[in-house]
Amino acid sequence: VDPDAREPQQSQQAARHGQPHDQQQPPPRHQQQQQPLAHQQELGQASDPPSPLLTALDSQGKTTVGVSGGAGVVEERVVPEGENENQRHSFELNLRRGGTLRLHKNYLTESTRAELAQTMDDCSQKGMFRQYRLGLFDEPRVHCLLGEEEGCGYRYHGVSMKATSVQKVPTVEKFAHASAREFLQGKYQMDRWNVGMDMIVYRDGQDSCGWHADDTQNECLVVAVVVECGSARRVCIRPNRKPSTGAKRAGPLEEGDEEIELHVGQGDAYDFDSPVHDGYEHSVPKDPSASERRMVIIMRAGDSVSVEADTGRPAPSLQPPTRKKTGPVFGSMRDRITEGARYTREYILRARAHCQQQKGVSGNQEKGCDAVVVSRQSDFLRETDKLDWLRYSSNGMQGSRALLRSLVEGNPVRVFRSSTLGWPDGWAPPPLERQWPAEASVNFGPGAGRGAASKPRPPITSYRYDGLYRIVSLWGTNGQIIANRRPTSAEETQRMFEATGQDVCTALMVRIGTASGGGSGTASGDAN
């Protein structure tokens, strides 16, 4: 919902397909048939046809929020005469898979907003903000967690955040207590945000937050307040489970499902209750056009936990970090990797043999795909792996167009097979073993010999380098051929890229050195 809009909001309906090849990242859902998704709601941008949510200005100057068709029930609210557009008002949407999403326009007064923004800058000057790592890389945002009690904290995706007492930041303490009285006392019979108040800064439009649900500590309510931003950043929401089975991130969208974009401005707030986190996930995607920072305070109520050690490090400032621009590197890279050898994901990332931490396709539309990870085979997508050749699928926006570019340019593609492949053909390499360090037992106290130090640690996923492959054809979800040869003109190339759209595309890849692979292992295009 964009309450600033003064024209009826409308939604897009689009068929979305695809599933990134690496299962480490929650995959986008695909439709089994080419059909529009039901009720994709862009809350804040006009499109077509009519949306279930409307924001309109009537002839008397009253702002009305109502319902037009299907997915949810919006609580109507008419802004009384005499109120102006800068006064606070709220919108509510009951979601199909359970839970309530609410948007609060102008939740903060300008004086409160400015005071909180200055407080967050002051906390940064005092070195209170922390940088955390997700997997192998720094999370693209920074945090300062405040709690009602020393030692409480928040855990998610391998990150442990230890809270600083909110009493050390009186401005936030006063604001948190006032918001707890408003949001928690009535419905939840609580008087404080016992999971904590997480001050988060997205330093520019390149900072982001991937798909997730705030459910690691049984959160009953999560409230996000936007303290500062230039242009409104999108908050995207989508279903993450199949209602019939309860399985997370399984199956295509069903009739009536919502995909929602919140366009939340400076001073606004939004909140989710626990059923939303059970049935949906959300993200804050990158916005390359945004240069301004985005300051948010996330307040959570749920299970309070004790955290002994914080896993982050001090964030030097709230300024955008220096980011290295890296592109694909084509060829066998014999000085860094050896065919048939197994590696960790971290190694192939640092060696630049594959440049994506989670996605299966490494590369971009402009240069092409230089490497892929084969981590699963899908019957639905008709994927097959015969070692010397394979059919490999990816989504249209990043992966498919990178694959198409390599077909167009004739670039070789490095293929890594993951130990998670689990396919009857048996091409998966064994995982890598890892042992507890010899000194680990001294850290477990009495009974360490019977505890974790004496147990084998879980194996590490391995990635075997299986050589260079050539992409010889590409087709869409419905079997239509997109390309089966290199184009002969710019116009033909353009038509190929337009045909990829947002559908899942499948590439036929043949190992270089086989009869149809186009030559030996030192074929044209092998940079080394």
Short mmCIF file of C-alpha atoms in Angstrom, two decimals:
data_model
loop_
_atom_site.label_atom_id
_atom_site.label_comp_id
_atom_site.label_asym_id
_atom_site.label_seq_id
_atom_site.Cartn_x
_atom_site.Cartn_y
_atom_site.Cartn_z
CA VAL A 1 0.00 0.00 0.00
CA ASP A 2 1.24 3.45 -0.87
CA PRO A 3 -1.05 5.77 1.06
CA ASP A 4 0.49 8.76 -0.71
CA ALA A 5 -1.04 7.63 -3.99
CA ARG A 6 -4.17 9.47 -5.00
CA GLU A 7 -5.27 7.24 -7.87
CA PRO A 8 -6.75 3.73 -7.67
CA GLN A 9 -3.96 1.20 -7.19
CA GLN A 10 -3.80 -1.64 -9.67
CA SER A 11 -1.80 -4.83 -9.74
CA GLN A 12 0.29 -6.77 -12.19
CA GLN A 13 -0.53 -10.31 -13.14
CA ALA A 14 2.41 -12.22 -14.49
CA ALA A 15 3.42 -15.83 -14.88
CA ARG A 16 6.58 -16.41 -12.91
CA HIS A 17 8.60 -19.56 -13.24
CA GLY A 18 11.94 -20.78 -12.12
CA GLN A 19 14.02 -22.27 -9.40
CA PRO A 20 17.67 -21.38 -8.81
CA HIS A 21 19.82 -24.47 -9.14
CA ASP A 22 21.56 -24.21 -5.78
CA GLN A 23 19.27 -25.23 -2.95
CA GLN A 24 21.15 -23.10 -0.42
CA GLN A 25 18.89 -20.20 -1.36
CA PRO A 26 15.08 -20.30 -1.03
CA PRO A 27 13.92 -20.83 -4.62
CA PRO A 28 11.32 -18.71 -6.43
CA ARG A 29 8.17 -20.70 -7.18
CA HIS A 30 7.10 -21.74 -10.66
CA GLN A 31 3.71 -22.45 -12.13
CA GLN A 32 3.03 -25.85 -13.64
CA GLN A 33 1.19 -24.13 -16.49
CA GLN A 34 1.60 -20.79 -18.17
CA GLN A 35 -1.05 -18.85 -16.24
CA PRO A 36 -1.23 -15.58 -14.32
CA LEU A 37 -0.57 -15.58 -10.62
CA ALA A 38 -3.60 -14.71 -8.58
CA HIS A 39 -3.53 -11.32 -6.91
CA GLN A 40 0.01 -10.07 -7.25
CA GLN A 41 -0.34 -6.82 -5.36
CA GLU A 42 2.06 -3.95 -5.89
CA LEU A 43 1.25 -1.76 -2.97
CA GLY A 44 2.54 1.59 -3.98
CA GLN A 45 2.85 1.49 -7.77
CA ALA A 46 0.14 1.71 -10.40
CA SER A 47 -0.23 -1.08 -12.96
CA ASP A 48 -3.11 -3.15 -14.33
CA PRO A 49 -5.69 -4.81 -13.83
CA PRO A 50 -7.63 -3.95 -10.59
CA SER A 51 -6.00 -4.82 -7.29
CA PRO A 52 -7.72 -6.11 -4.16
CA LEU A 53 -6.44 -2.92 -2.52
CA LEU A 54 -7.49 0.56 -3.49
CA THR A 55 -6.32 3.96 -2.34
CA ALA A 56 -8.38 6.80 -3.75
CA LEU A 57 -9.20 10.43 -3.12
CA ASP A 58 -12.88 11.20 -3.42
CA SER A 59 -14.46 14.46 -4.45
CA GLN A 60 -14.70 15.63 -0.84
CA GLY A 61 -10.97 15.11 -0.29
CA LYS A 62 -11.39 12.03 1.88
CA THR A 63 -8.81 9.26 1.58
CA THR A 64 -10.56 5.89 1.44
CA VAL A 65 -9.06 2.41 1.56
CA GLY A 66 -11.33 -0.43 0.41
CA VAL A 67 -11.55 -3.79 -1.28
CA SER A 68 -11.92 -4.65 -4.96
CA GLY A 69 -11.99 -8.40 -5.42
CA GLY A 70 -10.38 -11.35 -3.88
CA ALA A 71 -7.42 -12.15 -1.74
CA GLY A 72 -7.92 -10.43 1.56
CA VAL A 73 -10.15 -8.18 3.59
CA VAL A 74 -8.94 -4.64 4.07
CA GLU A 75 -10.25 -2.69 7.00
CA GLU A 76 -11.84 0.45 5.61
CA ARG A 77 -10.80 3.73 7.09
CA VAL A 78 -11.88 7.16 5.97
CA VAL A 79 -9.62 10.02 6.97
CA PRO A 80 -11.94 12.54 8.64
CA GLU A 81 -12.42 15.95 7.13
CA GLY A 82 -9.89 18.38 8.47
CA GLU A 83 -7.06 15.84 8.64
CA ASN A 84 -4.19 16.40 6.25
CA GLU A 85 -2.11 13.85 4.40
CA ASN A 86 0.71 14.13 6.95
CA GLN A 87 -1.46 12.81 9.76
CA ARG A 88 -1.21 9.22 10.83
CA HIS A 89 -3.54 6.51 9.49
CA SER A 90 -3.32 2.73 9.11
CA PHE A 91 -4.25 0.02 6.62
CA GLU A 92 -4.83 -3.66 7.37
CA LEU A 93 -4.78 -6.74 5.15
CA ASN A 94 -5.75 -10.25 6.26
CA LEU A 95 -3.67 -12.68 4.21
CA ARG A 96 -4.98 -15.84 2.59
CA ARG A 97 -2.54 -18.20 4.30
CA GLY A 98 -3.08 -16.63 7.69
CA GLY A 99 -1.99 -13.56 9.58
CA THR A 100 -2.44 -9.83 9.31
CA LEU A 101 -0.22 -7.27 7.61
CA ARG A 102 -0.63 -3.64 8.65
CA LEU A 103 0.89 -0.47 7.25
CA HIS A 104 0.95 2.69 9.37
CA LYS A 105 1.32 5.88 7.39
CA ASN A 106 3.17 8.72 9.17
CA TYR A 107 3.66 6.61 12.29
CA LEU A 108 6.48 8.90 13.45
CA THR A 109 6.10 12.61 13.92
CA GLU A 110 8.85 14.56 12.23
CA SER A 111 10.42 15.58 15.54
CA THR A 112 10.49 11.97 16.82
CA ARG A 113 11.86 10.71 13.52
CA ALA A 114 14.67 13.27 13.46
CA GLU A 115 15.54 12.52 17.09
CA LEU A 116 15.75 8.77 16.43
CA ALA A 117 17.88 9.32 13.32
CA GLN A 118 20.31 11.47 15.30
CA THR A 119 20.40 8.83 18.03
CA MET A 120 21.35 6.12 15.53
CA ASP A 121 24.16 8.33 14.22
CA ASP A 122 25.34 8.90 17.80
CA CYS A 123 25.34 5.14 18.44
CA SER A 124 27.48 4.66 15.34
CA GLN A 125 29.96 7.27 16.61
CA LYS A 126 30.19 5.29 19.86
CA GLY A 127 31.02 2.10 17.96
CA MET A 128 27.78 0.32 18.85
CA PHE A 129 26.88 -0.90 15.36
CA ARG A 130 28.02 -4.37 14.34
CA GLN A 131 28.77 -6.14 11.05
CA TYR A 132 27.77 -9.82 10.83
CA ARG A 133 28.61 -12.57 8.37
CA LEU A 134 26.09 -14.77 6.62
CA GLY A 135 27.91 -17.81 5.35
CA LEU A 136 31.09 -16.68 3.63
CA PHE A 137 30.38 -12.98 3.24
CA ASP A 138 29.42 -9.92 5.25
CA GLU A 139 25.70 -9.35 5.53
CA PRO A 140 24.90 -6.28 3.36
CA ARG A 141 23.60 -4.13 6.25
CA VAL A 142 24.69 -3.30 9.82
CA HIS A 143 22.95 -3.73 13.21
CA CYS A 144 22.82 -2.36 16.72
CA LEU A 145 20.67 -4.58 18.95
CA LEU A 146 19.23 -3.06 22.14
CA GLY A 147 17.53 -5.14 24.82
CA GLU A 148 15.62 -4.69 28.06
CA GLU A 149 18.15 -6.91 29.83
CA GLU A 150 21.92 -7.30 29.53
CA GLY A 151 22.81 -10.61 27.92
CA CYS A 152 19.62 -11.12 25.97
CA GLY A 153 19.99 -11.47 22.24
CA TYR A 154 18.75 -12.56 18.85
CA ARG A 155 19.83 -15.48 16.67
CA TYR A 156 19.25 -16.11 12.95
CA HIS A 157 21.03 -18.05 10.19
CA GLY A 158 24.18 -18.70 12.23
CA VAL A 159 24.35 -15.14 13.57
CA SER A 160 24.30 -14.47 17.32
CA MET A 161 23.59 -10.88 18.34
CA LYS A 162 24.16 -9.89 21.96
CA ALA A 163 22.07 -6.91 23.01
CA THR A 164 23.27 -3.72 24.64
CA SER A 165 21.01 -2.44 27.40
CA VAL A 166 18.43 -0.06 25.99
CA GLN A 167 18.85 2.04 29.13
CA LYS A 168 22.09 3.30 27.59
CA VAL A 169 20.06 4.84 24.75
CA PRO A 170 17.23 6.78 26.47
CA THR A 171 15.67 8.06 23.25
CA VAL A 172 15.10 4.56 21.93
CA GLU A 173 14.05 3.31 25.38
CA LYS A 174 11.31 5.94 25.60
CA PHE A 175 10.13 5.21 22.07
CA ALA A 176 10.17 1.43 22.61
CA HIS A 177 8.12 1.65 25.79
CA ALA A 178 5.53 3.87 24.12
CA SER A 179 5.23 1.56 21.10
CA ALA A 180 4.99 -1.53 23.36
CA ARG A 181 2.02 0.01 25.16
CA GLU A 182 0.34 0.61 21.81
CA PHE A 183 1.09 -2.68 20.06
CA LEU A 184 1.49 -5.26 22.84
CA GLN A 185 -0.48 -4.45 25.97
CA GLY A 186 -3.96 -5.05 24.65
CA LYS A 187 -3.79 -8.09 22.40
CA TYR A 188 -0.62 -9.76 23.70
CA GLN A 189 -0.68 -8.76 27.36
CA MET A 190 2.98 -7.78 27.18
CA ASP A 191 4.66 -4.54 28.16
CA ARG A 192 8.02 -4.75 26.40
CA TRP A 193 9.81 -5.95 23.28
CA ASN A 194 11.50 -8.89 24.98
CA VAL A 195 13.42 -10.09 21.90
CA GLY A 196 14.90 -6.63 21.42
CA MET A 197 14.98 -3.47 19.37
CA ASP A 198 17.24 -3.94 16.36
CA MET A 199 18.48 -0.71 14.79
CA ILE A 200 19.43 -1.57 11.19
CA VAL A 201 21.07 0.60 8.54
CA TYR A 202 21.05 -0.19 4.83
CA ARG A 203 23.95 2.04 3.85
CA ASP A 204 22.85 2.47 0.23
CA GLY A 205 20.76 0.77 -2.41
CA GLN A 206 23.26 -2.10 -2.74
CA ASP A 207 22.55 -3.18 0.84
CA SER A 208 19.68 -5.63 1.06
CA CYS A 209 18.06 -8.47 2.97
CA GLY A 210 17.22 -11.80 1.33
CA TRP A 211 14.08 -13.91 1.67
CA HIS A 212 13.41 -14.91 5.27
CA ALA A 213 10.75 -15.17 7.98
CA ASP A 214 11.21 -13.70 11.46
CA ASP A 215 10.38 -16.93 13.27
CA THR A 216 13.62 -18.04 14.93
CA GLN A 217 12.39 -17.02 18.40
CA ASN A 218 8.66 -17.64 18.01
CA GLU A 219 7.98 -13.99 17.37
CA CYS A 220 4.33 -13.14 17.99
CA LEU A 221 4.67 -9.62 16.59
CA VAL A 222 7.33 -7.78 14.60
CA VAL A 223 7.07 -4.03 14.01
CA ALA A 224 9.39 -2.21 11.57
CA VAL A 225 9.67 1.58 11.75
CA VAL A 226 11.44 3.45 8.94
CA VAL A 227 13.40 6.24 10.60
CA GLU A 228 15.16 7.57 7.52
CA CYS A 229 15.25 6.87 3.80
CA GLY A 230 15.45 8.86 0.60
CA SER A 231 13.07 7.22 -1.81
CA ALA A 232 10.82 4.44 -0.52
CA ARG A 233 12.45 1.00 -0.64
CA ARG A 234 10.43 -2.09 -1.53
CA VAL A 235 9.55 -4.73 1.04
CA CYS A 236 8.50 -7.87 -0.88
CA ILE A 237 6.26 -10.57 0.61
CA ARG A 238 5.42 -13.99 -0.83
CA PRO A 239 4.06 -17.37 0.38
CA ASN A 240 6.70 -19.81 1.60
CA ARG A 241 4.81 -23.03 2.19
CA LYS A 242 2.26 -25.29 0.53
CA PRO A 243 -0.92 -25.20 2.62
CA SER A 244 -1.89 -28.80 1.81
CA THR A 245 1.33 -30.23 3.27
CA GLY A 246 2.82 -27.44 5.34
CA ALA A 247 6.14 -27.96 3.53
CA LYS A 248 8.28 -24.84 3.42
CA ARG A 249 9.02 -23.32 0.01
CA ALA A 250 7.29 -26.15 -1.82
CA GLY A 251 5.15 -26.13 -4.93
CA PRO A 252 3.75 -23.40 -7.15
CA LEU A 253 1.54 -20.57 -5.99
CA GLU A 254 -2.09 -21.51 -5.59
CA GLU A 255 -5.22 -19.68 -6.66
CA GLY A 256 -5.75 -16.65 -4.45
CA ASP A 257 -2.14 -16.43 -3.21
CA GLU A 258 -0.71 -12.95 -2.81
CA GLU A 259 2.66 -11.55 -3.82
CA ILE A 260 2.90 -8.13 -2.24
CA GLU A 261 5.22 -5.17 -2.49
CA LEU A 262 5.14 -2.58 0.26
CA HIS A 263 6.53 0.81 -0.68
CA VAL A 264 7.28 2.18 2.77
CA GLY A 265 8.37 5.78 3.15
CA GLN A 266 10.25 7.74 5.76
CA GLY A 267 8.37 7.87 9.06
CA ASP A 268 6.05 4.97 8.15
CA ALA A 269 5.82 1.60 9.93
CA TYR A 270 4.49 -1.86 9.17
CA ASP A 271 3.93 -4.98 11.27
CA PHE A 272 3.43 -8.74 10.92
CA ASP A 273 1.93 -11.16 13.41
CA SER A 274 3.11 -14.76 13.90
CA PRO A 275 0.85 -16.47 11.29
CA VAL A 276 2.41 -14.23 8.62
CA HIS A 277 5.87 -15.57 9.49
CA ASP A 278 4.54 -19.12 9.33
CA GLY A 279 2.95 -18.77 5.90
CA TYR A 280 5.02 -16.06 4.22
CA GLU A 281 8.54 -14.75 3.83
CA HIS A 282 9.78 -11.27 3.01
CA SER A 283 12.83 -9.47 1.69
CA VAL A 284 14.27 -6.01 1.07
CA PRO A 285 15.81 -6.30 -2.42
CA LYS A 286 18.61 -4.18 -3.77
CA ASP A 287 17.78 -0.87 -5.42
CA PRO A 288 20.79 0.18 -7.55
CA SER A 289 19.19 3.59 -8.16
CA ALA A 290 19.13 4.44 -4.44
CA SER A 291 22.17 6.21 -3.02
CA GLU A 292 20.64 7.24 0.31
CA ARG A 293 20.79 5.14 3.45
CA ARG A 294 17.74 3.47 4.97
CA MET A 295 17.48 3.46 8.78
CA VAL A 296 14.99 1.07 10.39
CA ILE A 297 14.16 -0.01 13.93
CA ILE A 298 12.80 -3.58 14.12
CA MET A 299 10.99 -4.35 17.40
CA ARG A 300 10.27 -8.00 18.19
CA ALA A 301 8.20 -9.77 20.84
CA GLY A 302 8.59 -13.52 21.31
CA ASP A 303 10.93 -15.87 23.18
CA SER A 304 13.76 -14.13 24.99
CA VAL A 305 17.09 -15.97 24.83
CA SER A 306 20.46 -15.45 26.46
CA VAL A 307 23.46 -14.90 24.19
CA GLU A 308 26.91 -15.22 25.73
CA ALA A 309 29.01 -14.12 22.75
CA ASP A 310 28.27 -11.82 19.84
CA THR A 311 29.47 -13.16 16.48
CA GLY A 312 29.84 -9.77 14.80
CA ARG A 313 32.58 -7.18 14.66
CA PRO A 314 32.42 -3.39 14.99
CA ALA A 315 31.09 -1.61 11.91
CA PRO A 316 33.50 1.24 11.14
CA SER A 317 30.77 3.65 10.03
CA LEU A 318 27.35 3.95 8.43
CA GLN A 319 28.91 4.96 5.12
CA PRO A 320 28.59 2.59 2.14
CA PRO A 321 31.53 0.16 1.97
CA THR A 322 33.92 0.04 -0.93
CA ARG A 323 32.64 -2.72 -3.17
CA LYS A 324 34.81 -4.54 -5.64
CA LYS A 325 33.22 -5.04 -9.02
CA THR A 326 33.97 -8.55 -10.23
CA GLY A 327 32.85 -10.17 -13.45
CA PRO A 328 32.94 -13.68 -14.85
CA VAL A 329 36.29 -15.32 -15.66
CA PHE A 330 36.17 -17.80 -18.53
CA GLY A 331 38.32 -20.87 -19.06
CA SER A 332 39.73 -23.83 -17.16
CA MET A 333 41.70 -21.79 -14.54
CA ARG A 334 44.31 -24.55 -14.32
CA ASP A 335 46.43 -22.48 -11.95
CA ARG A 336 43.62 -22.57 -9.33
CA ILE A 337 41.48 -25.67 -9.85
CA THR A 338 42.09 -29.19 -11.14
CA GLU A 339 39.59 -31.30 -13.02
CA GLY A 340 38.27 -34.11 -10.83
CA ALA A 341 39.28 -32.43 -7.55
CA ARG A 342 36.78 -31.54 -4.81
CA TYR A 343 36.59 -28.11 -3.23
CA THR A 344 34.58 -26.19 -0.66
CA ARG A 345 32.20 -23.46 -1.81
CA GLU A 346 34.40 -20.93 -0.03
CA TYR A 347 37.45 -22.01 -2.01
CA ILE A 348 35.82 -21.81 -5.44
CA LEU A 349 34.41 -18.40 -4.50
CA ARG A 350 37.76 -17.02 -3.40
CA ALA A 351 39.44 -18.54 -6.45
CA ARG A 352 36.74 -16.87 -8.58
CA ALA A 353 36.00 -20.20 -10.18
CA HIS A 354 32.33 -19.54 -9.32
CA CYS A 355 31.23 -16.08 -8.21
CA GLN A 356 27.89 -16.73 -6.48
CA GLN A 357 27.61 -17.75 -2.84
CA GLN A 358 24.20 -19.40 -3.22
CA LYS A 359 22.97 -19.29 -6.80
CA GLY A 360 23.79 -22.05 -9.23
CA VAL A 361 24.70 -19.81 -12.19
CA SER A 362 27.78 -17.61 -12.02
CA GLY A 363 27.86 -14.69 -14.44
CA ASN A 364 25.60 -12.02 -15.87
CA GLN A 365 23.67 -11.06 -18.97
CA GLU A 366 26.35 -8.71 -20.25
CA LYS A 367 29.33 -11.11 -20.14
CA GLY A 368 27.73 -14.53 -19.90
CA CYS A 369 27.86 -17.55 -17.61
CA ASP A 370 31.35 -18.75 -16.69
CA ALA A 371 30.40 -21.57 -14.27
CA VAL A 372 27.44 -23.53 -12.89
CA VAL A 373 26.86 -25.68 -9.82
CA VAL A 374 24.74 -28.81 -10.36
CA SER A 375 23.10 -29.47 -6.98
CA ARG A 376 19.81 -31.14 -7.94
CA GLN A 377 17.89 -32.61 -10.84
CA SER A 378 14.22 -31.77 -11.38
CA ASP A 379 11.78 -34.20 -13.01
CA PHE A 380 9.34 -31.36 -13.56
CA LEU A 381 11.93 -29.34 -15.47
CA ARG A 382 13.07 -32.44 -17.38
CA GLU A 383 16.63 -32.05 -16.17
CA THR A 384 19.05 -34.89 -16.95
CA ASP A 385 22.71 -35.43 -16.15
CA LYS A 386 24.68 -37.95 -18.24
CA LEU A 387 28.10 -36.61 -17.20
CA ASP A 388 29.24 -35.88 -20.78
CA TRP A 389 26.10 -33.80 -21.29
CA LEU A 390 23.34 -32.41 -19.10
CA ARG A 391 20.16 -30.40 -19.23
CA TYR A 392 20.40 -27.57 -16.71
CA SER A 393 17.66 -25.06 -15.80
CA SER A 394 17.70 -21.63 -14.21
CA ASN A 395 15.46 -18.58 -13.84
CA GLY A 396 15.17 -15.87 -16.46
CA MET A 397 16.33 -12.73 -14.73
CA GLN A 398 19.87 -13.74 -13.79
CA GLY A 399 20.66 -17.28 -14.71
CA SER A 400 18.90 -17.86 -18.02
CA ARG A 401 20.21 -14.74 -19.68
CA ALA A 402 23.74 -15.46 -18.49
CA LEU A 403 23.45 -18.94 -20.01
CA LEU A 404 22.07 -17.46 -23.23
CA ARG A 405 24.92 -14.95 -23.45
CA SER A 406 27.46 -17.75 -23.23
CA LEU A 407 25.66 -19.59 -26.01
CA VAL A 408 25.66 -16.43 -28.12
CA GLU A 409 29.34 -15.71 -27.50
CA GLY A 410 30.50 -19.34 -27.52
CA ASN A 411 31.93 -19.07 -24.00
CA PRO A 412 33.01 -22.28 -22.21
CA VAL A 413 31.33 -22.99 -18.86
CA ARG A 414 32.97 -24.65 -15.86
CA VAL A 415 30.72 -27.32 -14.31
CA PHE A 416 30.86 -28.18 -10.60
CA ARG A 417 28.78 -31.07 -9.26
CA SER A 418 27.70 -30.86 -5.63
CA SER A 419 27.72 -33.69 -3.11
CA THR A 420 24.05 -32.80 -2.48
CA LEU A 421 23.12 -33.87 -6.02
CA GLY A 422 21.49 -37.11 -4.88
CA TRP A 423 20.47 -38.31 -8.34
CA PRO A 424 20.22 -42.00 -9.35
CA ASP A 425 22.84 -41.55 -12.06
CA GLY A 426 25.39 -41.38 -9.25
CA TRP A 427 27.50 -38.45 -10.39
CA ALA A 428 27.53 -36.74 -6.97
CA PRO A 429 30.97 -36.56 -5.34
CA PRO A 430 31.33 -37.58 -1.69
CA PRO A 431 31.25 -34.74 0.85
CA LEU A 432 34.39 -33.50 2.52
CA GLU A 433 35.07 -34.66 6.05
CA ARG A 434 35.98 -32.32 8.85
CA GLN A 435 37.22 -33.08 12.35
CA TRP A 436 36.96 -31.31 15.66
CA PRO A 437 40.21 -29.47 16.40
CA ALA A 438 42.41 -31.29 18.92
CA GLU A 439 42.01 -28.51 21.47
CA ALA A 440 38.20 -28.48 21.27
CA SER A 441 37.69 -30.77 24.26
CA VAL A 442 39.07 -28.21 26.70
CA ASN A 443 36.20 -25.85 25.88
CA PHE A 444 33.38 -28.17 26.92
CA GLY A 445 34.09 -28.62 30.64
CA PRO A 446 33.25 -31.81 32.56
CA GLY A 447 32.12 -34.69 30.39
CA ALA A 448 33.72 -33.28 27.26
CA GLY A 449 34.95 -36.73 26.28
CA ARG A 450 31.33 -37.85 26.00
CA GLY A 451 30.15 -34.60 24.43
CA ALA A 452 30.46 -32.70 21.20
CA ALA A 453 34.25 -32.99 20.94
CA SER A 454 34.06 -36.79 20.73
CA LYS A 455 31.38 -36.77 18.03
CA PRO A 456 32.15 -36.58 14.31
CA ARG A 457 31.31 -33.21 12.88
CA PRO A 458 28.84 -33.12 9.98
CA PRO A 459 30.52 -33.31 6.59
CA ILE A 460 31.07 -30.29 4.39
CA THR A 461 29.32 -30.09 1.03
CA SER A 462 31.91 -30.67 -1.67
CA TYR A 463 32.00 -29.35 -5.23
CA ARG A 464 33.87 -31.42 -7.82
CA TYR A 465 35.22 -29.64 -10.86
CA ASP A 466 34.19 -31.69 -13.89
CA GLY A 467 35.71 -29.62 -16.68
CA LEU A 468 34.50 -27.26 -19.40
CA TYR A 469 31.17 -27.54 -21.19
CA ARG A 470 29.64 -25.78 -24.18
CA ILE A 471 26.02 -24.58 -24.25
CA VAL A 472 24.51 -25.76 -27.51
CA SER A 473 20.81 -24.97 -27.10
CA LEU A 474 18.33 -23.25 -24.81
CA TRP A 475 14.56 -23.60 -24.50
CA GLY A 476 11.75 -22.29 -22.34
CA THR A 477 9.39 -23.89 -19.85
CA ASN A 478 6.86 -24.95 -22.46
CA GLY A 479 9.51 -26.51 -24.68
CA GLN A 480 9.80 -23.65 -27.18
CA ILE A 481 13.27 -23.30 -28.65
CA ILE A 482 14.93 -20.03 -27.70
CA ALA A 483 18.30 -20.72 -29.34
CA ASN A 484 20.00 -23.78 -30.84
CA ARG A 485 22.86 -22.01 -32.58
CA ARG A 486 24.83 -18.81 -32.35
CA PRO A 487 22.91 -15.86 -33.86
CA THR A 488 24.02 -14.23 -37.08
CA SER A 489 22.74 -10.69 -36.41
CA ALA A 490 22.07 -8.24 -33.59
CA GLU A 491 18.35 -8.44 -34.30
CA GLU A 492 18.36 -12.22 -33.87
CA THR A 493 20.30 -11.86 -30.61
CA GLN A 494 17.75 -9.35 -29.33
CA ARG A 495 14.87 -11.70 -30.16
CA MET A 496 16.57 -14.49 -28.23
CA PHE A 497 16.94 -12.36 -25.09
CA GLU A 498 13.37 -11.15 -25.33
CA ALA A 499 12.20 -14.77 -25.51
CA THR A 500 13.78 -15.64 -22.15
CA GLY A 501 11.44 -13.30 -20.25
CA GLN A 502 10.99 -14.41 -16.65
CA ASP A 503 10.35 -18.08 -17.43
CA VAL A 504 12.56 -20.95 -16.40
CA CYS A 505 14.96 -21.73 -19.22
CA THR A 506 16.79 -25.02 -19.73
CA ALA A 507 20.18 -25.31 -21.40
CA LEU A 508 21.69 -28.34 -23.10
CA MET A 509 25.36 -28.40 -22.11
CA VAL A 510 27.90 -30.75 -23.73
CA ARG A 511 31.35 -31.43 -22.34
CA ILE A 512 34.14 -29.98 -24.45
CA GLY A 513 36.13 -32.88 -25.81
CA THR A 514 33.13 -35.12 -26.57
CA ALA A 515 31.90 -35.69 -30.12
CA SER A 516 29.34 -32.87 -30.02
CA GLY A 517 31.16 -30.64 -27.60
CA GLY A 518 33.05 -28.67 -30.18
CA GLY A 519 36.63 -29.81 -29.81
CA SER A 520 39.17 -30.73 -27.14
CA GLY A 521 39.69 -29.45 -23.64
CA THR A 522 41.78 -26.66 -25.11
CA ALA A 523 39.08 -25.60 -27.52
CA SER A 524 38.58 -22.01 -28.59
CA GLY A 525 37.34 -19.98 -25.65
CA ASP A 526 39.51 -21.70 -23.03
CA ALA A 527 41.26 -18.67 -21.58
CA ASN A 528 44.08 -20.77 -20.12
#
